Coordinates of C-alpha atoms and ligand atoms in Angstrom, one line a residue:
M1021 CA -46.0 17.5 -9.0
F1022 CA -44.1 19.5 -6.5
E1023 CA -44.2 23.1 -5.2
E1024 CA -42.1 25.2 -2.9
L1025 CA -43.0 24.1 0.6
G1026 CA -44.3 27.5 1.6
V1027 CA -47.2 27.2 -0.9
F1028 CA -48.6 24.3 1.1
L1029 CA -47.7 25.7 4.5
R1030 CA -50.1 28.5 3.9
L1031 CA -52.9 26.0 3.8
G1032 CA -53.0 26.2 7.6
D1033 CA -51.4 24.7 10.5
A1034 CA -54.5 22.8 11.6
T1035 CA -54.5 20.8 8.4
D1036 CA -53.1 17.3 8.9
V1037 CA -52.4 17.0 5.2
V1038 CA -49.8 19.8 5.7
T1039 CA -48.5 19.3 9.2
K1040 CA -48.3 15.5 9.3
E1041 CA -48.6 14.0 5.9
M1042 CA -46.4 16.0 3.5
Y1043 CA -43.4 14.5 1.7
D1044 CA -41.0 17.4 1.8
F1045 CA -37.3 17.5 1.1
K1046 CA -34.4 19.8 -0.1
D1047 CA -33.5 19.6 -3.7
K1048 CA -29.9 19.9 -5.1
G1049 CA -30.2 23.7 -5.0
D1050 CA -31.1 23.6 -1.3
R1051 CA -34.7 24.6 -2.1
H1052 CA -37.2 23.2 0.4
I1053 CA -40.0 21.6 -1.7
A1054 CA -42.9 19.2 -1.2
L1055 CA -44.7 16.7 -3.3
R1056 CA -48.2 18.1 -3.7
P1057 CA -50.7 16.7 -1.1
E1058 CA -53.6 18.3 -3.1
H1059 CA -54.0 20.5 -6.2
T1060 CA -55.9 23.5 -5.1
A1061 CA -53.0 25.3 -3.5
G1062 CA -50.9 25.0 -6.7
I1063 CA -53.8 26.3 -8.8
C1064 CA -54.2 29.3 -6.5
R1065 CA -50.4 29.8 -6.7
A1066 CA -50.5 29.8 -10.5
F1067 CA -53.4 32.3 -10.4
A1068 CA -51.6 34.7 -8.1
Q1069 CA -48.5 34.4 -10.3
H1070 CA -50.1 34.7 -13.7
R1071 CA -53.2 36.8 -13.0
P1072 CA -55.5 35.4 -15.7
N1073 CA -58.9 37.0 -16.5
T1074 CA -61.8 36.0 -14.2
P1075 CA -63.8 33.9 -13.9
W1076 CA -61.0 31.5 -14.4
K1077 CA -62.3 27.9 -14.9
V1078 CA -59.7 25.2 -14.8
W1079 CA -59.5 21.5 -14.3
Y1080 CA -56.7 19.1 -13.4
S1081 CA -55.9 15.4 -13.1
G1082 CA -52.9 13.8 -11.5
S1083 CA -51.3 12.2 -8.4
N1084 CA -51.2 13.5 -4.9
F1085 CA -49.0 12.3 -2.1
R1086 CA -49.9 12.0 1.6
Y1087 CA -48.0 10.1 4.3
E1088 CA -51.1 8.5 5.6
K1089 CA -51.8 5.2 7.3
A1090 CA -52.3 3.2 4.2
Q1091 CA -55.4 1.0 4.1
A1092 CA -58.2 0.0 1.7
G1093 CA -59.1 3.1 -0.3
R1094 CA -56.5 5.2 1.5
Y1095 CA -53.1 5.3 -0.2
R1096 CA -49.9 7.3 0.0
Q1097 CA -50.1 8.1 -3.7
F1098 CA -53.6 8.6 -5.2
D1099 CA -55.1 10.3 -8.2
Q1100 CA -57.6 13.1 -8.3
V1101 CA -59.5 14.9 -11.0
G1102 CA -60.8 18.2 -10.1
I1103 CA -62.1 21.6 -11.2
E1104 CA -61.7 25.1 -9.7
V1105 CA -63.4 28.4 -10.6
L1106 CA -61.7 31.6 -9.4
G1107 CA -63.2 35.0 -9.4
S1108 CA -66.8 34.8 -8.3
A1109 CA -68.6 34.3 -5.0
D1110 CA -72.0 33.7 -6.7
P1111 CA -73.7 30.8 -4.9
L1112 CA -75.1 29.6 -8.3
L1113 CA -71.5 28.9 -9.3
D1114 CA -71.2 26.6 -6.3
V1115 CA -74.3 24.8 -7.7
E1116 CA -72.7 24.6 -11.2
V1117 CA -69.6 23.1 -9.6
I1118 CA -71.5 20.6 -7.5
A1119 CA -73.7 19.6 -10.5
L1120 CA -70.7 18.8 -12.6
G1121 CA -69.4 16.5 -9.9
W1122 CA -72.8 14.9 -9.6
Q1123 CA -73.1 14.4 -13.3
F1124 CA -69.6 12.9 -13.5
F1125 CA -70.6 10.1 -11.1
A1126 CA -74.0 9.6 -12.8
A1127 CA -72.4 9.5 -16.3
L1128 CA -70.0 6.8 -15.1
G1129 CA -73.0 4.8 -14.2
L1130 CA -72.7 5.0 -10.4
R1131 CA -76.1 4.9 -8.7
N1132 CA -75.2 4.8 -5.0
V1133 CA -73.6 8.2 -4.6
E1134 CA -75.0 10.6 -2.0
L1135 CA -74.3 14.3 -1.9
L1136 CA -73.7 15.9 1.5
V1137 CA -73.7 19.6 1.8
N1138 CA -73.1 22.1 4.6
S1139 CA -71.9 25.7 5.1
L1140 CA -69.0 26.6 7.3
G1141 CA -70.0 30.3 7.2
D1142 CA -67.6 33.2 6.9
P1143 CA -64.3 33.2 8.8
S1144 CA -65.7 35.1 11.8
D1145 CA -68.7 32.7 11.9
R1146 CA -66.3 29.8 11.8
A1147 CA -64.1 31.3 14.5
A1148 CA -67.1 31.8 16.8
Y1149 CA -68.3 28.2 16.1
I1150 CA -64.8 26.8 16.8
Q1151 CA -64.8 28.6 20.1
A1152 CA -68.2 27.2 21.0
L1153 CA -67.0 23.7 20.0
K1154 CA -63.9 24.1 22.1
T1155 CA -66.0 25.1 25.2
Y1156 CA -68.4 22.2 24.6
F1157 CA -65.9 19.5 24.0
S1158 CA -63.7 20.7 26.9
Q1159 CA -66.6 20.2 29.2
H1160 CA -66.7 16.5 28.0
S1161 CA -63.0 16.0 27.4
S1162 CA -62.7 13.2 30.0
D1163 CA -65.3 11.1 28.1
L1164 CA -63.8 11.6 24.7
S1165 CA -61.5 9.0 23.1
E1166 CA -57.8 9.7 23.5
E1167 CA -57.5 10.6 19.8
A1168 CA -60.4 13.0 19.9
A1169 CA -59.0 14.7 23.1
T1170 CA -55.7 15.2 21.2
T1171 CA -57.5 16.6 18.1
L1172 CA -59.5 18.9 20.4
L1173 CA -56.2 20.7 21.4
K1174 CA -55.3 21.4 17.8
N1175 CA -58.6 21.7 15.9
P1176 CA -61.9 21.4 17.6
L1177 CA -63.7 21.2 14.2
R1178 CA -62.0 18.0 13.4
V1179 CA -63.4 16.3 16.5
L1180 CA -66.6 16.2 14.5
D1181 CA -64.9 13.8 12.1
S1182 CA -64.2 11.2 14.7
K1183 CA -65.7 7.8 13.8
R1184 CA -65.1 6.3 17.2
S1185 CA -68.2 5.0 18.9
Q1186 CA -67.0 6.4 22.2
D1187 CA -67.3 9.9 20.8
A1188 CA -70.6 9.5 18.9
D1189 CA -73.0 10.7 21.7
I1190 CA -70.8 13.7 22.6
I1191 CA -70.6 14.7 18.9
A1192 CA -74.4 14.3 18.5
G1193 CA -74.9 16.8 21.3
A1194 CA -72.4 19.4 20.0
P1195 CA -73.5 22.8 18.8
T1196 CA -74.1 23.0 15.0
I1197 CA -72.7 25.6 12.7
K1198 CA -76.2 26.6 11.6
D1199 CA -76.6 28.7 14.7
F1200 CA -73.5 30.6 14.0
L1201 CA -73.9 31.6 10.4
S1202 CA -74.1 35.3 9.6
S1203 CA -77.2 36.4 7.6
E1204 CA -75.0 36.8 4.4
A1205 CA -73.6 33.3 4.8
S1206 CA -77.1 31.8 5.5
E1207 CA -78.5 33.5 2.5
H1208 CA -75.6 32.3 0.3
F1209 CA -76.2 28.7 1.5
A1210 CA -80.0 29.0 1.0
T1211 CA -79.4 30.0 -2.6
V1212 CA -77.0 27.0 -3.1
V1213 CA -79.6 24.6 -1.8
A1214 CA -82.4 26.3 -3.9
G1215 CA -80.2 25.9 -7.0
L1216 CA -79.7 22.2 -6.2
D1217 CA -83.5 21.9 -5.9
V1218 CA -84.0 23.6 -9.3
L1219 CA -81.6 21.1 -10.9
G1220 CA -83.3 18.2 -9.1
I1221 CA -80.1 17.1 -7.5
P1222 CA -80.8 15.3 -4.2
Y1223 CA -78.6 16.2 -1.2
K1224 CA -78.4 15.7 2.6
L1225 CA -77.9 18.7 4.8
T1226 CA -75.1 17.6 7.0
P1227 CA -74.2 20.1 9.8
G1228 CA -71.3 17.9 10.9
L1229 CA -69.5 18.0 7.5
V1230 CA -66.3 20.1 8.0
R1231 CA -63.8 18.6 5.6
G1232 CA -60.1 18.1 6.3
L1233 CA -58.6 21.2 4.7
D1234 CA -58.6 24.4 6.7
Y1235 CA -59.2 26.8 3.8
Y1236 CA -62.9 26.1 3.2
Q1237 CA -65.5 28.7 4.1
R1238 CA -69.2 28.9 3.3
T1239 CA -70.2 25.9 1.1
V1240 CA -68.6 22.5 1.6
F1241 CA -69.8 19.3 0.1
E1242 CA -68.8 15.7 -0.2
F1243 CA -69.9 12.8 -2.5
V1244 CA -70.1 9.5 -0.6
S1245 CA -70.6 6.1 -2.0
T1246 CA -73.0 3.9 -0.1
S1247 CA -71.7 0.8 -1.8
L1248 CA -68.2 1.0 -0.4
D1249 CA -68.1 -1.0 2.8
N1250 CA -64.7 0.1 4.1
A1251 CA -64.2 3.2 6.2
Q1252 CA -63.2 5.3 3.2
T1253 CA -66.5 6.1 1.5
A1254 CA -65.9 9.6 0.3
V1255 CA -65.4 9.5 -3.5
G1256 CA -65.0 13.3 -3.8
G1257 CA -65.5 16.6 -2.1
G1258 CA -64.9 20.3 -2.3
G1259 CA -66.1 23.7 -1.4
R1260 CA -65.5 27.4 -1.4
Y1261 CA -62.2 28.9 -0.4
D1262 CA -62.6 32.6 -0.9
G1263 CA -59.5 33.6 1.2
L1264 CA -56.9 31.2 -0.3
V1265 CA -55.6 33.2 -3.2
E1266 CA -55.0 36.2 -0.9
D1267 CA -53.2 33.9 1.6
L1268 CA -50.9 32.9 -1.3
G1269 CA -50.0 36.5 -2.1
G1270 CA -52.6 37.2 -4.8
P1271 CA -55.5 39.7 -4.9
A1272 CA -58.6 38.9 -2.8
T1273 CA -60.3 36.4 -5.1
A1274 CA -63.3 34.1 -4.5
G1275 CA -62.9 30.4 -5.4
V1276 CA -64.8 27.2 -5.5
G1277 CA -64.0 23.7 -6.7
F1278 CA -63.9 20.0 -6.0
A1279 CA -61.5 17.0 -6.2
L1280 CA -62.8 13.6 -7.0
G1281 CA -60.7 10.6 -5.9
V1282 CA -60.1 8.4 -8.9
D1283 CA -58.9 5.4 -6.9
R1284 CA -62.0 5.3 -4.7
T1285 CA -64.3 6.1 -7.6
L1286 CA -62.9 3.0 -9.3
L1287 CA -63.5 0.9 -6.1
A1288 CA -67.1 2.2 -6.1
C1289 CA -67.4 1.3 -9.8
D1290 CA -66.3 -2.2 -9.0
S1291 CA -68.7 -2.6 -6.1
E1292 CA -71.6 -1.4 -8.3
N1293 CA -70.3 -3.6 -11.2
V1294 CA -70.5 -0.5 -13.3
F1295 CA -68.2 -1.8 -16.0
G1296 CA -70.2 -4.9 -16.4
L1297 CA -67.2 -7.2 -16.4
G1298 CA -69.6 -10.1 -15.8
S1299 CA -68.1 -13.6 -15.4
L1300 CA -64.6 -14.4 -16.3
E1301 CA -65.7 -17.6 -18.0
V1302 CA -65.4 -17.9 -21.7
D1303 CA -68.8 -17.8 -23.4
A1304 CA -67.6 -18.9 -26.9
F1305 CA -64.4 -20.6 -28.0
F1306 CA -63.8 -20.4 -31.7
V1307 CA -62.5 -23.5 -33.4
D1308 CA -61.6 -22.4 -36.9
V1309 CA -59.9 -25.1 -39.0
V1310 CA -59.9 -23.1 -42.2
N1311 CA -57.5 -20.2 -42.0
G1312 CA -58.4 -18.5 -38.7
M1313 CA -60.0 -15.5 -40.4
S1314 CA -63.6 -16.4 -39.4
A1315 CA -62.4 -16.8 -35.8
L1316 CA -60.7 -13.4 -36.0
R1317 CA -63.8 -11.6 -37.2
L1318 CA -66.4 -13.4 -35.1
C1319 CA -64.3 -13.1 -31.9
E1320 CA -64.2 -9.4 -32.4
E1321 CA -68.0 -9.2 -33.1
V1322 CA -69.1 -11.2 -30.1
R1323 CA -66.7 -9.4 -27.8
A1324 CA -68.1 -6.1 -29.0
A1325 CA -71.5 -7.4 -28.1
G1326 CA -70.3 -8.0 -24.5
F1327 CA -69.6 -11.7 -24.6
T1328 CA -66.3 -13.2 -23.6
A1329 CA -64.6 -15.1 -26.4
D1330 CA -61.3 -16.9 -27.0
R1331 CA -59.8 -18.9 -29.8
A1332 CA -56.8 -21.0 -30.7
F1333 CA -53.8 -19.8 -32.7
D1334 CA -51.1 -21.4 -34.7
G1335 CA -53.4 -23.4 -37.1
R1336 CA -53.8 -26.3 -34.7
S1337 CA -55.8 -29.4 -35.5
M1338 CA -59.6 -29.7 -34.8
K1339 CA -58.9 -32.1 -32.0
S1340 CA -56.3 -29.8 -30.3
Q1341 CA -58.6 -26.8 -30.6
M1342 CA -61.6 -28.7 -29.1
K1343 CA -59.3 -29.7 -26.2
A1344 CA -58.4 -26.1 -25.7
A1345 CA -62.1 -25.1 -25.7
D1346 CA -62.8 -27.8 -23.0
R1347 CA -59.8 -26.7 -21.0
C1348 CA -60.8 -23.1 -20.7
G1349 CA -64.2 -24.1 -19.5
A1350 CA -66.1 -22.4 -22.4
T1351 CA -69.8 -22.7 -22.6
F1352 CA -69.9 -23.1 -26.4
A1353 CA -67.4 -24.2 -29.0
V1354 CA -68.2 -22.4 -32.2
I1355 CA -66.8 -24.6 -35.0
I1356 CA -65.9 -23.3 -38.5
G1357 CA -64.8 -26.0 -41.0
E1358 CA -64.7 -25.8 -44.8
D1359 CA -68.4 -26.4 -45.1
E1360 CA -69.4 -23.8 -42.6
A1361 CA -67.0 -21.2 -44.1
N1362 CA -68.4 -21.8 -47.5
A1363 CA -72.0 -21.6 -46.4
G1364 CA -71.4 -18.6 -44.0
T1365 CA -72.6 -20.7 -41.1
C1366 CA -71.0 -22.1 -37.9
T1367 CA -71.7 -25.1 -35.7
V1368 CA -72.4 -24.1 -32.1
R1369 CA -71.7 -26.9 -29.7
H1370 CA -72.8 -26.7 -26.0
L1371 CA -69.8 -28.4 -24.4
A1372 CA -71.6 -29.6 -21.2
T1373 CA -74.4 -31.4 -23.1
S1374 CA -72.8 -31.9 -26.5
E1375 CA -76.0 -30.6 -28.1
Q1376 CA -75.2 -28.7 -31.3
H1377 CA -76.8 -26.6 -34.0
I1378 CA -75.7 -25.2 -37.3
I1379 CA -76.7 -21.5 -37.6
P1380 CA -75.8 -18.6 -39.9
Q1381 CA -72.8 -16.7 -38.6
V1382 CA -74.9 -13.5 -38.7
E1383 CA -77.2 -15.0 -36.1
L1384 CA -74.5 -16.0 -33.7
I1385 CA -74.9 -13.0 -31.4
Q1386 CA -78.7 -13.4 -31.3
Y1387 CA -78.1 -17.1 -30.4
L1388 CA -75.7 -16.2 -27.6
S1389 CA -78.1 -13.5 -26.3
R1390 CA -81.0 -16.0 -26.3
T1391 CA -79.1 -18.7 -24.5
L1392 CA -76.8 -16.8 -22.2
G1393 CA -78.8 -13.5 -21.7
E1394 CA -78.1 -10.0 -22.9
R1395 CA -74.6 -8.5 -22.1
H1396 CA -73.3 -5.0 -22.0
P1397 CA -72.1 -4.1 -25.5
R1398 CA -68.7 -2.4 -25.7
R1399 CA -69.0 1.4 -25.3
T1400 CA -68.3 3.3 -28.5
S1401 CA -67.2 6.9 -28.7
Q1402 CA -70.8 8.0 -29.7
Ligands
AMP2858 P1 -59.5 15.8 -0.2 O1 -58.4 16.4 -1.1 O2 -58.9 15.3 1.1 O3 -60.6 16.7 0.0 O4 -60.1 14.5 -0.9 C1 -60.9 14.5 -2.0 C2 -61.1 13.1 -2.5 O5 -59.8 12.5 -2.8 C3 -61.6 12.2 -1.4 O6 -63.0 12.2 -1.4 C4 -61.1 10.8 -1.8 O7 -62.0 10.3 -2.8 C5 -59.8 11.1 -2.4 N1 -58.7 10.8 -1.4 C6 -58.2 11.7 -0.5 N2 -57.2 11.1 0.2 C7 -57.0 9.9 -0.4 C8 -56.0 8.8 -0.2 N3 -55.1 8.9 0.8 N4 -56.1 7.7 -0.9 C9 -57.1 7.6 -1.9 N5 -58.0 8.6 -2.1 C10 -57.9 9.7 -1.4

């Protein structure tokens, strides 16, 4: 949860997450420590410290802390799950990492996630590109928004991230990284893209994608939800960070990974109705005037089939249970008296019309599906 401050400071002084947003403090032993703003630095620190065999494939899940301007989808404490692979620069490893992220969102049931990819080149390509951006944006600095002009002084790359309309045209005319990539970096990226094609994973080549953390080089990618309508649409992202372990005092080691934002992923799930919560109304209210056992069992069965159900407790009278059914706005009251319990049937009463039928209990789910439509059955571990 926390690390020595120095671990994060090595992430670079142009990274907002480190310079502006870190929660740092002295502990009782006067050690200067920080709540982690991200996980990758801690993973690389652990690698440098313990020197495991490579390729080292690890995953994590947990909270991060950033002193950000809190808003919808952007919190000061948020959770991420992520993976990192240390010890190989093979572009097909980038593809494997991206594919795992892609499959994670697909397996959750999200359909409106787009993959954006770019290459930031090698450090020297990146440096030349930053220089070209600096020159270009400086020529237009009087037309940039105040925020973008301030960003330009610290990190010209991040000007590309500005979402302000005032900056849009200037950004659209800016040089792109493509023209600065060395032939090795271009080849590396071409293989990443070819690998995505082989797996049939759709992607958008996005030359303006630079990502917020300074340590990325070569491949960078982001997963964006098109069903989130606030400004925070990135549900995950990652890239290659071949120099980071060395910066943290370890041997030169290539690395690639991603972090998926759990909070935003859940917001995306809600906006795509992935969990099929459906309506909050009660489909069936069980009125069991025998001993409550039929209500216990049938409630479970219809809930597992995806319907909403409720029942009365405390052995209340038929009249009191019917009142409860009415009060909760249930569509059907499912009544089990002595006769029904003995015959294995139930009386299904449509509360709005008072129309009712006696049906076998084993046909209840079929009956509900026919009258209310199919629902999403509860997921099982299979
Ligand atoms: P990053 O570590 O900045 O590359 O972010 C990776 C992912 O974490 C993003 O795509 C978001 O989904 C999520 N994330 C980053 N910052 C926040 C935040 N302040 N609140 C909620 N989610 C965040």
